Coordinates of C-alpha atoms and ligand atoms in Angstrom, one line a residue:
X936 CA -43.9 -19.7 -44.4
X937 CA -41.4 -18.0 -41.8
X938 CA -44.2 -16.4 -39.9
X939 CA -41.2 -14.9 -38.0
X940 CA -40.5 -12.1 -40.3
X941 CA -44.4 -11.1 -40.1
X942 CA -44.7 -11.5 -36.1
X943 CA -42.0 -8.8 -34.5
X944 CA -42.7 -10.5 -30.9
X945 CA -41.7 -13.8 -32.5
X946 CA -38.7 -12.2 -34.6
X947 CA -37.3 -11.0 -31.1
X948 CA -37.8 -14.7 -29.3
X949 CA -36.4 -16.1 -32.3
X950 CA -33.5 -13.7 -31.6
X951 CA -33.4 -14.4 -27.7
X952 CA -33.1 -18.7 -28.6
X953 CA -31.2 -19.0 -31.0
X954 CA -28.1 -16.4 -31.0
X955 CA -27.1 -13.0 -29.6
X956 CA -25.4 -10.7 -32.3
X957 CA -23.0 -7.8 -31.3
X958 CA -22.8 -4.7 -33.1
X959 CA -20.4 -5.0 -35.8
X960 CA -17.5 -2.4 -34.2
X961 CA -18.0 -3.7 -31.0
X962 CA -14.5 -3.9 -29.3
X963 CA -13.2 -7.3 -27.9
X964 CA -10.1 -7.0 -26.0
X965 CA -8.4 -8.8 -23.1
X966 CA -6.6 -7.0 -20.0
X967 CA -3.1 -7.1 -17.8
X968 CA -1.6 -5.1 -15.5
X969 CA 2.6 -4.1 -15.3
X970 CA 3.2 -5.0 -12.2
X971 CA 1.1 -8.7 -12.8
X972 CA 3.1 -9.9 -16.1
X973 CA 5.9 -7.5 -16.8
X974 CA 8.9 -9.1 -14.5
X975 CA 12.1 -7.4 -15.5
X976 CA 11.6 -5.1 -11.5
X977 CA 14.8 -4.4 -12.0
X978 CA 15.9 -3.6 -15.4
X979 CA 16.6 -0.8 -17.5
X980 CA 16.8 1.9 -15.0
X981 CA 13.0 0.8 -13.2
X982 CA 12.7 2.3 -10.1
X983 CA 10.8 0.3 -7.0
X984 CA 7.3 0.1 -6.8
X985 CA 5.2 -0.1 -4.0
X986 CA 4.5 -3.5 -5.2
X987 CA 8.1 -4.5 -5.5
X988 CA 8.4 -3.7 -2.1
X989 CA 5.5 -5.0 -0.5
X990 CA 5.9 -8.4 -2.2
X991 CA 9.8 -9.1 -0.7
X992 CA 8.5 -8.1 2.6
X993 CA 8.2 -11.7 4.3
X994 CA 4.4 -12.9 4.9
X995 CA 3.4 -10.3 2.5
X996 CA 2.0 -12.6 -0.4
X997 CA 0.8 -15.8 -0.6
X998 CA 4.0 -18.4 -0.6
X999 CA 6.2 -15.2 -0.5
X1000 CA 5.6 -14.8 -4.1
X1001 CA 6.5 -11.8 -5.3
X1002 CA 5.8 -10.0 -9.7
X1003 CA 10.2 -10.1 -10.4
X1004 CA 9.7 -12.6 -13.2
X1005 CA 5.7 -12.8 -13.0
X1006 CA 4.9 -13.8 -16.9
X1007 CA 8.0 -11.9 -17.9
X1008 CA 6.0 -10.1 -20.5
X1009 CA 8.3 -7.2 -20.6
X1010 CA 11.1 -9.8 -22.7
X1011 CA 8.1 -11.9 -24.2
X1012 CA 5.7 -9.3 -25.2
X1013 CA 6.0 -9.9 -29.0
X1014 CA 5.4 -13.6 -28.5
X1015 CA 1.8 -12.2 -26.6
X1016 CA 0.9 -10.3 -29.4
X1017 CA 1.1 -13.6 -30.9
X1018 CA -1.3 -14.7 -29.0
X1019 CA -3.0 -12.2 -29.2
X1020 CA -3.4 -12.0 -32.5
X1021 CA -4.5 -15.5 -32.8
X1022 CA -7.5 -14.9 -30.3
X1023 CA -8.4 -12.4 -32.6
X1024 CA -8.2 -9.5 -30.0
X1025 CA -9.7 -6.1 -31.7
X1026 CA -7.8 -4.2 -28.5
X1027 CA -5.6 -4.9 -25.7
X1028 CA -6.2 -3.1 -22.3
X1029 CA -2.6 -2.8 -20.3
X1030 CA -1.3 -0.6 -18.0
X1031 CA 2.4 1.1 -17.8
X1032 CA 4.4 1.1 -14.3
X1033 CA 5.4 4.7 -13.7
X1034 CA 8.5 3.7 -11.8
X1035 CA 10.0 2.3 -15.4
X1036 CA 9.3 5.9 -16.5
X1037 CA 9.9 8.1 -13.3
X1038 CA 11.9 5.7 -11.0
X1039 CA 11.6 8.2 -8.7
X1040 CA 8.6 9.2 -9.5
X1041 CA 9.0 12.3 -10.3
X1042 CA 12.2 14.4 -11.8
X1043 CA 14.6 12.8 -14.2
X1044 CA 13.1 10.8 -16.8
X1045 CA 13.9 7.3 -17.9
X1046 CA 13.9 6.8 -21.8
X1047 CA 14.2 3.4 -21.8
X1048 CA 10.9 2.5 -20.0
X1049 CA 9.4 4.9 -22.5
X1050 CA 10.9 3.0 -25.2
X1051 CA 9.5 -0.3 -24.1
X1052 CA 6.1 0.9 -24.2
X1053 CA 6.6 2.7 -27.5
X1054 CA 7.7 -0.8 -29.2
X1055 CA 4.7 -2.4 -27.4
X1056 CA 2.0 0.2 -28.9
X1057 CA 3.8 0.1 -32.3
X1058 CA 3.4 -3.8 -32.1
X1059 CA 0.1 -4.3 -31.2
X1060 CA -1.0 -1.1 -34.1
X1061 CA 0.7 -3.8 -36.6
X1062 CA -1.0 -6.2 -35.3
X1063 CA -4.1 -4.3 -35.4
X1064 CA -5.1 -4.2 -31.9
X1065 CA -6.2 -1.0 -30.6
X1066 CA -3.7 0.1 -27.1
X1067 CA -5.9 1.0 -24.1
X1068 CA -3.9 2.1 -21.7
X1069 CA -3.9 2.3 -18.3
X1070 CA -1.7 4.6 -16.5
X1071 CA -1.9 3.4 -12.7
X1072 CA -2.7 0.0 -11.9
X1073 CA -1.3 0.2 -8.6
X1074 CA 2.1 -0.1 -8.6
X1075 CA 3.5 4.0 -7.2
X1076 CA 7.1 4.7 -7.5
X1077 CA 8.2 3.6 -3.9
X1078 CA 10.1 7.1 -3.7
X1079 CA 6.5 8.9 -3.7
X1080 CA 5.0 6.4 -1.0
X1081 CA 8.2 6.8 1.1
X1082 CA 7.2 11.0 1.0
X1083 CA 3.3 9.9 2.2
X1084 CA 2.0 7.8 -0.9
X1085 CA -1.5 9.2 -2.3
X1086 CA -2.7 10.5 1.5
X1087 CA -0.1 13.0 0.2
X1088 CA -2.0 15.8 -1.9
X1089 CA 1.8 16.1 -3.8
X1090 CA 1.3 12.4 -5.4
X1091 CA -1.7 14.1 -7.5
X1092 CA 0.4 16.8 -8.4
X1093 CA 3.5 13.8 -9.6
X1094 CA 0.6 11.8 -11.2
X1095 CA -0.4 14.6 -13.9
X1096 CA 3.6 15.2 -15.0
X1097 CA 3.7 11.5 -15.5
X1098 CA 0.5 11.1 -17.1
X1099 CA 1.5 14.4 -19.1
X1100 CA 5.2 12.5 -20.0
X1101 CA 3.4 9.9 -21.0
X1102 CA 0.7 11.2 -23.3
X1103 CA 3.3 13.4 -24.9
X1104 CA 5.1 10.6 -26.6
X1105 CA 2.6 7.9 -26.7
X1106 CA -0.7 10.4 -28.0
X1107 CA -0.2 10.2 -31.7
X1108 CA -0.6 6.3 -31.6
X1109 CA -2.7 6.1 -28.4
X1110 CA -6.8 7.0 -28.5
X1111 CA -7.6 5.1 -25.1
X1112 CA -6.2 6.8 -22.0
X1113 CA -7.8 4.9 -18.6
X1114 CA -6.3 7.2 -15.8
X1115 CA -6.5 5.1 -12.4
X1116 CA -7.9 1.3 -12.1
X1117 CA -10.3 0.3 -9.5
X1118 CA -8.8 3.4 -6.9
X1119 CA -11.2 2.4 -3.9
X1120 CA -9.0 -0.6 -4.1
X1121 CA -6.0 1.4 -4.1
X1122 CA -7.4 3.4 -1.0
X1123 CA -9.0 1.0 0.9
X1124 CA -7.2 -2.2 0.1
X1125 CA -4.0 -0.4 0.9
X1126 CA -4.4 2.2 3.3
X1127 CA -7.1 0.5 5.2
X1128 CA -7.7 -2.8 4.7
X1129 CA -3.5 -3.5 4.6
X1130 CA -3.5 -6.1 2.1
X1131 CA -2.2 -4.8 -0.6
X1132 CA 1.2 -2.2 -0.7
X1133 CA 1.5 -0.3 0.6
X1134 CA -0.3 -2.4 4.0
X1135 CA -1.3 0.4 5.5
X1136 CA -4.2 -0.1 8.3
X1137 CA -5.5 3.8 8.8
X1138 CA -9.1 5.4 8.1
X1139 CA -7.6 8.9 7.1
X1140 CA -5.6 8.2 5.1
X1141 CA -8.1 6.1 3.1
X1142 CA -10.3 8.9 2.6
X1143 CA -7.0 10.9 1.9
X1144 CA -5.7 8.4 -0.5
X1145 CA -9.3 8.4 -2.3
X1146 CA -9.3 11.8 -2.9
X1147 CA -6.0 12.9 -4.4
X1148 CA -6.6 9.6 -6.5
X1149 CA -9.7 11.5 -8.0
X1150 CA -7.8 14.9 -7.7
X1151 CA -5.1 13.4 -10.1
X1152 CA -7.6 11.8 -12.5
X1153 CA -9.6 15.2 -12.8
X1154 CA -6.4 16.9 -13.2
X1155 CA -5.0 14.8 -15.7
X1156 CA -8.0 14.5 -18.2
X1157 CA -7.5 18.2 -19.8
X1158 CA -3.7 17.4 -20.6
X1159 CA -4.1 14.0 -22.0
X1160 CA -7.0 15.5 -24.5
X1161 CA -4.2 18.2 -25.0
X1162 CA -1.4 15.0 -25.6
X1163 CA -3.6 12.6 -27.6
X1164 CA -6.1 14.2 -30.3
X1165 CA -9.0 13.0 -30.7
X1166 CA -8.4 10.8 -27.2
X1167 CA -10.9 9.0 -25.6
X1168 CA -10.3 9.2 -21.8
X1169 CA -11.8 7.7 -18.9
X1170 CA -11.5 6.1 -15.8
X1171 CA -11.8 2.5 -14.3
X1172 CA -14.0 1.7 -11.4
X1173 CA -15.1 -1.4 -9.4
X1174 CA -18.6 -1.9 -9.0
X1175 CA -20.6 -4.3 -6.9
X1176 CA -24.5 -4.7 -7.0
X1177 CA -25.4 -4.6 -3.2
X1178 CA -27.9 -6.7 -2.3
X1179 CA -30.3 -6.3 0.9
X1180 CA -30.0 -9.4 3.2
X1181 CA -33.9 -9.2 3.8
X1182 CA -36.3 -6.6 2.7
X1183 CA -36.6 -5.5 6.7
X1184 CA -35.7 -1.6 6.7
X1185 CA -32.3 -2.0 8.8
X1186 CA -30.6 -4.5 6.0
X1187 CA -32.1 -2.2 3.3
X1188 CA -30.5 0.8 4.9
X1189 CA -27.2 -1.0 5.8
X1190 CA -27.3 -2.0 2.1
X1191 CA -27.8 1.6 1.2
X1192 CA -24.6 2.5 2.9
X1193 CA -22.6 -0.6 1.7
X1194 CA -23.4 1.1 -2.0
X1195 CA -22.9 4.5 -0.9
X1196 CA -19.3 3.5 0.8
X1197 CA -18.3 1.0 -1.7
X1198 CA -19.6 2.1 -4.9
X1199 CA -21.0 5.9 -4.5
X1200 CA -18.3 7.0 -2.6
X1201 CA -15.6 7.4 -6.2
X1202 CA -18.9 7.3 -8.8
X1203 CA -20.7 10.3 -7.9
X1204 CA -17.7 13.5 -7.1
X1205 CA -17.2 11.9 -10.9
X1206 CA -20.5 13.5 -11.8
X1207 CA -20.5 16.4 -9.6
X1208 CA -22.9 15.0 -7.4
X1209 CA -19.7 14.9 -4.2
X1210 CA -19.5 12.2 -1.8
X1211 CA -23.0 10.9 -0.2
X1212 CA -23.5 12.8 2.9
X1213 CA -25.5 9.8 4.2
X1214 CA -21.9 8.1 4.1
X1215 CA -20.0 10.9 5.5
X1216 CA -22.3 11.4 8.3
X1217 CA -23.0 7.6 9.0
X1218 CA -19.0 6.9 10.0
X1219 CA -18.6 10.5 10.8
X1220 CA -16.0 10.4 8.3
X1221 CA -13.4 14.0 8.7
X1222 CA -13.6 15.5 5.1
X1223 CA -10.9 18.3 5.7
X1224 CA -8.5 17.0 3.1
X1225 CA -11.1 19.1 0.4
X1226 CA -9.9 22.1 -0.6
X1227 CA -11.6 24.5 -2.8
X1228 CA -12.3 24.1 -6.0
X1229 CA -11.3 20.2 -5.9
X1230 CA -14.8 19.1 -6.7
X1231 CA -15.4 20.9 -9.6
X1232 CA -11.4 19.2 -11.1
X1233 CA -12.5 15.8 -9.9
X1234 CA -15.9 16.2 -12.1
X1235 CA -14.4 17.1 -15.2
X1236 CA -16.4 15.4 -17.9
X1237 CA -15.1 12.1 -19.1
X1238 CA -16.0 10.1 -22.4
X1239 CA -15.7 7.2 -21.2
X1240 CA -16.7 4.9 -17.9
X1241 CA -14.7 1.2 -17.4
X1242 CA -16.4 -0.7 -15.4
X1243 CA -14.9 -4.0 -13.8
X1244 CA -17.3 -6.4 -12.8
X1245 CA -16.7 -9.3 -10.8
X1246 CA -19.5 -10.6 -8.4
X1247 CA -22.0 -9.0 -5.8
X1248 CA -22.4 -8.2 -2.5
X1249 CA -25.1 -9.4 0.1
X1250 CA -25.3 -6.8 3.2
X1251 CA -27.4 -7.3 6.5
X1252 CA -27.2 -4.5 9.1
X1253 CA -25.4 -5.4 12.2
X1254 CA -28.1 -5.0 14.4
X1255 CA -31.3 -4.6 13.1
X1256 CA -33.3 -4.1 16.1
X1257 CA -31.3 -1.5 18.2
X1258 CA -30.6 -0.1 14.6
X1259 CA -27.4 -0.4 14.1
X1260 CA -27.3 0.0 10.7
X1261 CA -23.7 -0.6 10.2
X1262 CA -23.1 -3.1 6.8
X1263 CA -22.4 -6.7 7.1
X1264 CA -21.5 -8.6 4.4
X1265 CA -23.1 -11.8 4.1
X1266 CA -21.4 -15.5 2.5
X1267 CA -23.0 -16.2 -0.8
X1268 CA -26.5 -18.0 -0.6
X1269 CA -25.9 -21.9 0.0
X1270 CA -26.1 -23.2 -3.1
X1271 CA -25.1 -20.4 -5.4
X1272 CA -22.1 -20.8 -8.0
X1273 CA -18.4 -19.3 -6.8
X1274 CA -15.6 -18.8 -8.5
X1275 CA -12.0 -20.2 -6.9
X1276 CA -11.7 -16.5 -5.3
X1277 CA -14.5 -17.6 -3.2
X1278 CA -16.4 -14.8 -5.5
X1279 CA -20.1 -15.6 -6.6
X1280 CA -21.0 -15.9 -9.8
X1281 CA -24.1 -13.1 -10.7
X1282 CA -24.4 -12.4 -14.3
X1283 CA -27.3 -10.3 -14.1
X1284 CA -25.5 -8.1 -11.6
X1285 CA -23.4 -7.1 -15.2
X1286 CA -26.6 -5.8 -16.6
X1287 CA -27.6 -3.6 -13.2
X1288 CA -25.0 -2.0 -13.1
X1289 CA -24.6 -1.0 -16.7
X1290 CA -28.4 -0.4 -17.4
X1291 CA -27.5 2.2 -13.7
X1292 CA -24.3 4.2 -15.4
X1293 CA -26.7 4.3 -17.9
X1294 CA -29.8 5.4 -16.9
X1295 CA -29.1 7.2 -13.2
X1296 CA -25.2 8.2 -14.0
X1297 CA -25.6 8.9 -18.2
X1298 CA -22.0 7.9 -19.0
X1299 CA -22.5 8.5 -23.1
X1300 CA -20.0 5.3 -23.5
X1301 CA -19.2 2.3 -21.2
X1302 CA -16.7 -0.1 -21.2
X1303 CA -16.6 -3.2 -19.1
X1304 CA -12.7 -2.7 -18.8
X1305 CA -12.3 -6.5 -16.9
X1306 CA -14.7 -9.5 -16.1
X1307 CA -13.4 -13.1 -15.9
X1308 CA -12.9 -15.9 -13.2
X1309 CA -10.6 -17.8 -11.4
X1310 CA -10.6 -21.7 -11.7
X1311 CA -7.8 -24.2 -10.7
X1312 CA -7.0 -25.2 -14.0
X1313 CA -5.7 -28.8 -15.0
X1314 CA -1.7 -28.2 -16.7
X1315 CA -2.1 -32.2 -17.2
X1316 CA -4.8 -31.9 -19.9
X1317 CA -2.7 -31.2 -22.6
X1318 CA -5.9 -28.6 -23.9
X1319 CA -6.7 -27.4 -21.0
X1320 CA -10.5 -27.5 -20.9
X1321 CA -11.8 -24.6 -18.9
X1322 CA -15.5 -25.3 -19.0
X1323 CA -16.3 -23.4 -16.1
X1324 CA -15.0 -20.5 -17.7
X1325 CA -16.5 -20.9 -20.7
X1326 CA -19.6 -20.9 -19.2
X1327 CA -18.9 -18.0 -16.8
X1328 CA -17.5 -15.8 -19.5
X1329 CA -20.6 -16.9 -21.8
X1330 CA -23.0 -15.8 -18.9
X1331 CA -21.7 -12.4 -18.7
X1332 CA -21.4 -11.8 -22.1
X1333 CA -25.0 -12.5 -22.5
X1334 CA -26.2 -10.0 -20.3
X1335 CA -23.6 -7.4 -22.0
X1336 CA -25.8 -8.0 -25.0
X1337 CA -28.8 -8.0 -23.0
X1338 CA -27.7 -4.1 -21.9
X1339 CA -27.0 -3.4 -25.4
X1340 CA -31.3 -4.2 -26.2
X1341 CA -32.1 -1.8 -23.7
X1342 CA -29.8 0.6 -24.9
X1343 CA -26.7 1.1 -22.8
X1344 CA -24.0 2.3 -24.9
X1345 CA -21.5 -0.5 -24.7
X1346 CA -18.5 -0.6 -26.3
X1347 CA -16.1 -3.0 -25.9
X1348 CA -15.3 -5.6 -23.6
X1349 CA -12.1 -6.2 -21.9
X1350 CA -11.8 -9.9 -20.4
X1351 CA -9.7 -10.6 -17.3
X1352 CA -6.9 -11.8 -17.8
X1353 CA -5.0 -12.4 -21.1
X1354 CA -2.9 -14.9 -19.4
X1355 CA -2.5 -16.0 -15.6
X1356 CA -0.5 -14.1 -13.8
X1357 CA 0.2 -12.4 -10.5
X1358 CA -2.7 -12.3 -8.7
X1359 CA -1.6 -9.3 -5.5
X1360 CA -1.6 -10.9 -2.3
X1361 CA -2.8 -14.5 -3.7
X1362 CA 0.5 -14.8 -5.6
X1363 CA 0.8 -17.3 -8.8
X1364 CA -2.6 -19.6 -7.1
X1365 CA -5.2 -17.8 -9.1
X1366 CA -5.2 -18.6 -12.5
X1367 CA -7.4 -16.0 -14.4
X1368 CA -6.3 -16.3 -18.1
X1369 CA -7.2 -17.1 -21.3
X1370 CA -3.9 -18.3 -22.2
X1371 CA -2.2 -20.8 -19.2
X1372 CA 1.2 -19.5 -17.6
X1373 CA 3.5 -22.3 -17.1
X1374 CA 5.5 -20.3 -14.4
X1375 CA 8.5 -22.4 -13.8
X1376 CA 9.1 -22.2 -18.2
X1377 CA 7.3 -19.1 -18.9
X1378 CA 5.5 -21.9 -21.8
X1379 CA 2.8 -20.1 -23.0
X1380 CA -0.9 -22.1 -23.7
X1381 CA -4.0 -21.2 -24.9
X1382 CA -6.9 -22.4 -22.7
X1383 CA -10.2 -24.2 -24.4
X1384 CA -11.9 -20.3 -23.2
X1385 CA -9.5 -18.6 -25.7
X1386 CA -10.4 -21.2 -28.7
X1387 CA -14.2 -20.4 -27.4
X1388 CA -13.3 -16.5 -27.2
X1389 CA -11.8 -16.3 -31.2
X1390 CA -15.1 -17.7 -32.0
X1391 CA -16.8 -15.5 -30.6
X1392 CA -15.2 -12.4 -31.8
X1393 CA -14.7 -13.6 -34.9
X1394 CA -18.5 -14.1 -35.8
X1395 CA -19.7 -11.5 -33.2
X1396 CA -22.0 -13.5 -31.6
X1397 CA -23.2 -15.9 -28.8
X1398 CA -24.6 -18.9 -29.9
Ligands
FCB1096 C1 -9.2 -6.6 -10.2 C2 -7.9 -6.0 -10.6 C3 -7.1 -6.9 -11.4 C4 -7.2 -8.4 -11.0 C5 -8.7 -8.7 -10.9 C6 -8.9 -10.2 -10.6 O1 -9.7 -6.0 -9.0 O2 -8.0 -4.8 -11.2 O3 -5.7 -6.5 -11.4 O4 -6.5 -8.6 -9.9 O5 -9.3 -7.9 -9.9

């Protein structure tokens, strides 16, 4: 007798060994950015990017590698809904490069970047993958940055006619609008941190850049509902679990911070609750740049959250016993599993954060818009066996499903990277795809993980 179907406990262990079923409509996609596999930076009236500037600037990139060709997707892209097709992709998450559309980024339109996004939508609906798009993924007409770049409030005000130009012609086919991706990168990466275009190093205009970046996404979600009936539209965040060095009160306060500055800091003016004081006041941070009414635009309700998930952060404060409380961040413990980013590998960190924008943040849908890993794959083995992969993407998936128990309303799931491609300042020497790049022939391969990843979607569960 199957006592199994008498015993709910044992029904549910019997469900937790032996395989982990996804709801039926649960969308599996894969995700690219323009500027990483498009190429073609110079054709058909494209305008420069901050990107295309940044990477012919001499010590820039890694091996002054720059995205011209990258996986010249924008001449190959029916062959990669090929491939995408034979993953078995329910949706493919990519973003469009303003400057092909505004080379200057605003003013006179160019139809023929238009066009190439309107055959790519119409080819992926015959294929029967669902378009997500993304409307920045970082790459800003070089014209706008050359007038101040998003510390400029006017960038905002360029972003919503693109995203307006945009919706207009793509809205009837288009349900999926993500406005911005990951924009404390955008901020901090490049207009702090200086790694990434434009390679600014200045604190204000971080905190400027980070809010005209929400400014533009709360202006532009009435008008794309307007554009795209019956949209969906939300934005794309980074999020980071942020884990206390020890449990003594300065690392659990400098922790505090390190979530309020790194994750808080875009999450919560997205759901009226404005930036955490505790964050202004720690680094005495100037918030002149609001103006009235700002907050209100920048919490306009969204369906939607995308959440990219990559690793964790350990935090220890700086000095614990004169209290400096100022955030650390801490190697990965010896021992523990990293990726070739020198990233570590925390699954569970997947399920915190969306049982969080669940329960603390009620988002009423969530999608993990990227997850994945880089691995120095072997080109010699003709199949390309990313175990490592595998097992990373099979780690995460499983607390997805674990989320799902609890009740988080998940989705889809978008897995970094389609292909490898151009990976910002680390150039072609991160390989995060499902489908190897041969960069010197543009030969395209699928990897073991995309075999692995058709199974999965196809019987819509882990086993
Ligand atoms: C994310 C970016 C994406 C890619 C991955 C590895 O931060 O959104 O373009 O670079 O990291």
């Amino acid at each position: 007798m199957d006592t199994s179907t008498q015993i709910p406990y044992l029904t549910r262990l019997n469900s937790l060994t032996r395989d982990m079923q996804f709801p039926p409509d649960f969308v599996w996609g894969a995700a690219t950015s323009a500027y990483q596999i498009e190429g073609a930076w110079n054709e058909d009236g494209k305008g420069l990017s901050i990107w295309d500037t940044f990477s012919h600037h001499p010590g820039a990139i890694r091996d002054n590698q720059t995205g011209d060709i990258a996986c010249d997707h924008y001449h190959r892209w029916q062959e990669d809904i090929s491939l995408m097709k034979s993953i078995g992709l329910k949706a493919y998450r990519f973003s469009v490069a303003w400057p092909r559309i505004f080379p200057q980024g605003t003013g006179k339109l160019n139809p023929q970047g238009l066009d190439f996004y309107q055959r790519l939508v119409d080819g992926l609906l015959s294929a029967d993958i669902e378009p997500f798009i993304t409307l920045y993924h970082w790459d800003l007409p070089q014209s706008l940055q050359d007038q101040g770049g998003w510390p400029n409030r006017d960038t905002a005000k360029a972003f919503v006619q693109y995203a307006d130009q945009v919706s207009r012609v793509l809205g009837d086919r288009v349900k999926y609008w993500i406005t911005f991706n990951e924009p404390f990168i955008v901020a901090w990466l490049g207009y702090l941190i200086g790694e990434h275009a434009p390679g600014h190093k200045d604190r204000d205009e971080m905190l400027r850049a980070a809010h005209h970046l929400l400014l533009a996404h709360g202006w532009s979600v009435p008008i794309l509902r307007q554009n795209a009936p019956h949209a969906q539209v939300g934005i794309t965040l980074d999020f980071y679990p942020v884990t206390p060095a020890s449990s003594h009160f300065a690392d659990r306060y400098a922790a505090w911070l390190q979530d309020g500055y790194r994750n808080r800091w875009l999450l919560d003016p997205l759901v009226a609750r404005g930036y955490p004081p505790e964050v202004i006041q720690f680094f005495n941070y100037p918030m002149d740049f609001i103006q009235p009414g700002d907050l209100e635009v920048i919490a306009t309700p969204i369906d939607f959250m995308g959440m990219n998930y990559y690793s964790r952060q350990i935090i220890r404060a700086r000095d614990r016993e004169n209290e400096d409380f100022t955030p650390i961040p801490l190697p990965p413990p010896s021992g523990s599993e990293i990726t070739e980013m020198g990233w570590e590998v925390y699954p569970q960190g997947l399920f915190e954060w969306l049982t969080r924008l669940t329960y603390e943040y009620r988002f009423p849908a969530i999608y993990v818009t990227e997850n994945g890993a880089a691995y120095p794959d072997n080109p010699d083995d003709c199949r390309i066996e990313d175990t490592q992969r595998i097992h990373y993407l099979r780690e995460h998936f499983a607390q997805a499903w674990r989320a799902l128990q609890v009740g988080v309303p998940l989705k889809g799931y978008f897995v970094w990277s389609l292909m490898d491609n151009f990976e910002w300042s680390h150039g072609y020497t991160k390989r995060f795809g499902l489908i190897y790049v041969d960069f010197k022939t543009q030969e395209r391969r699928m990897k073991r993980s995309a075999h692995w990843y058709r199974q999965v979607i196809a019987s819509g569960k882990l086993d």
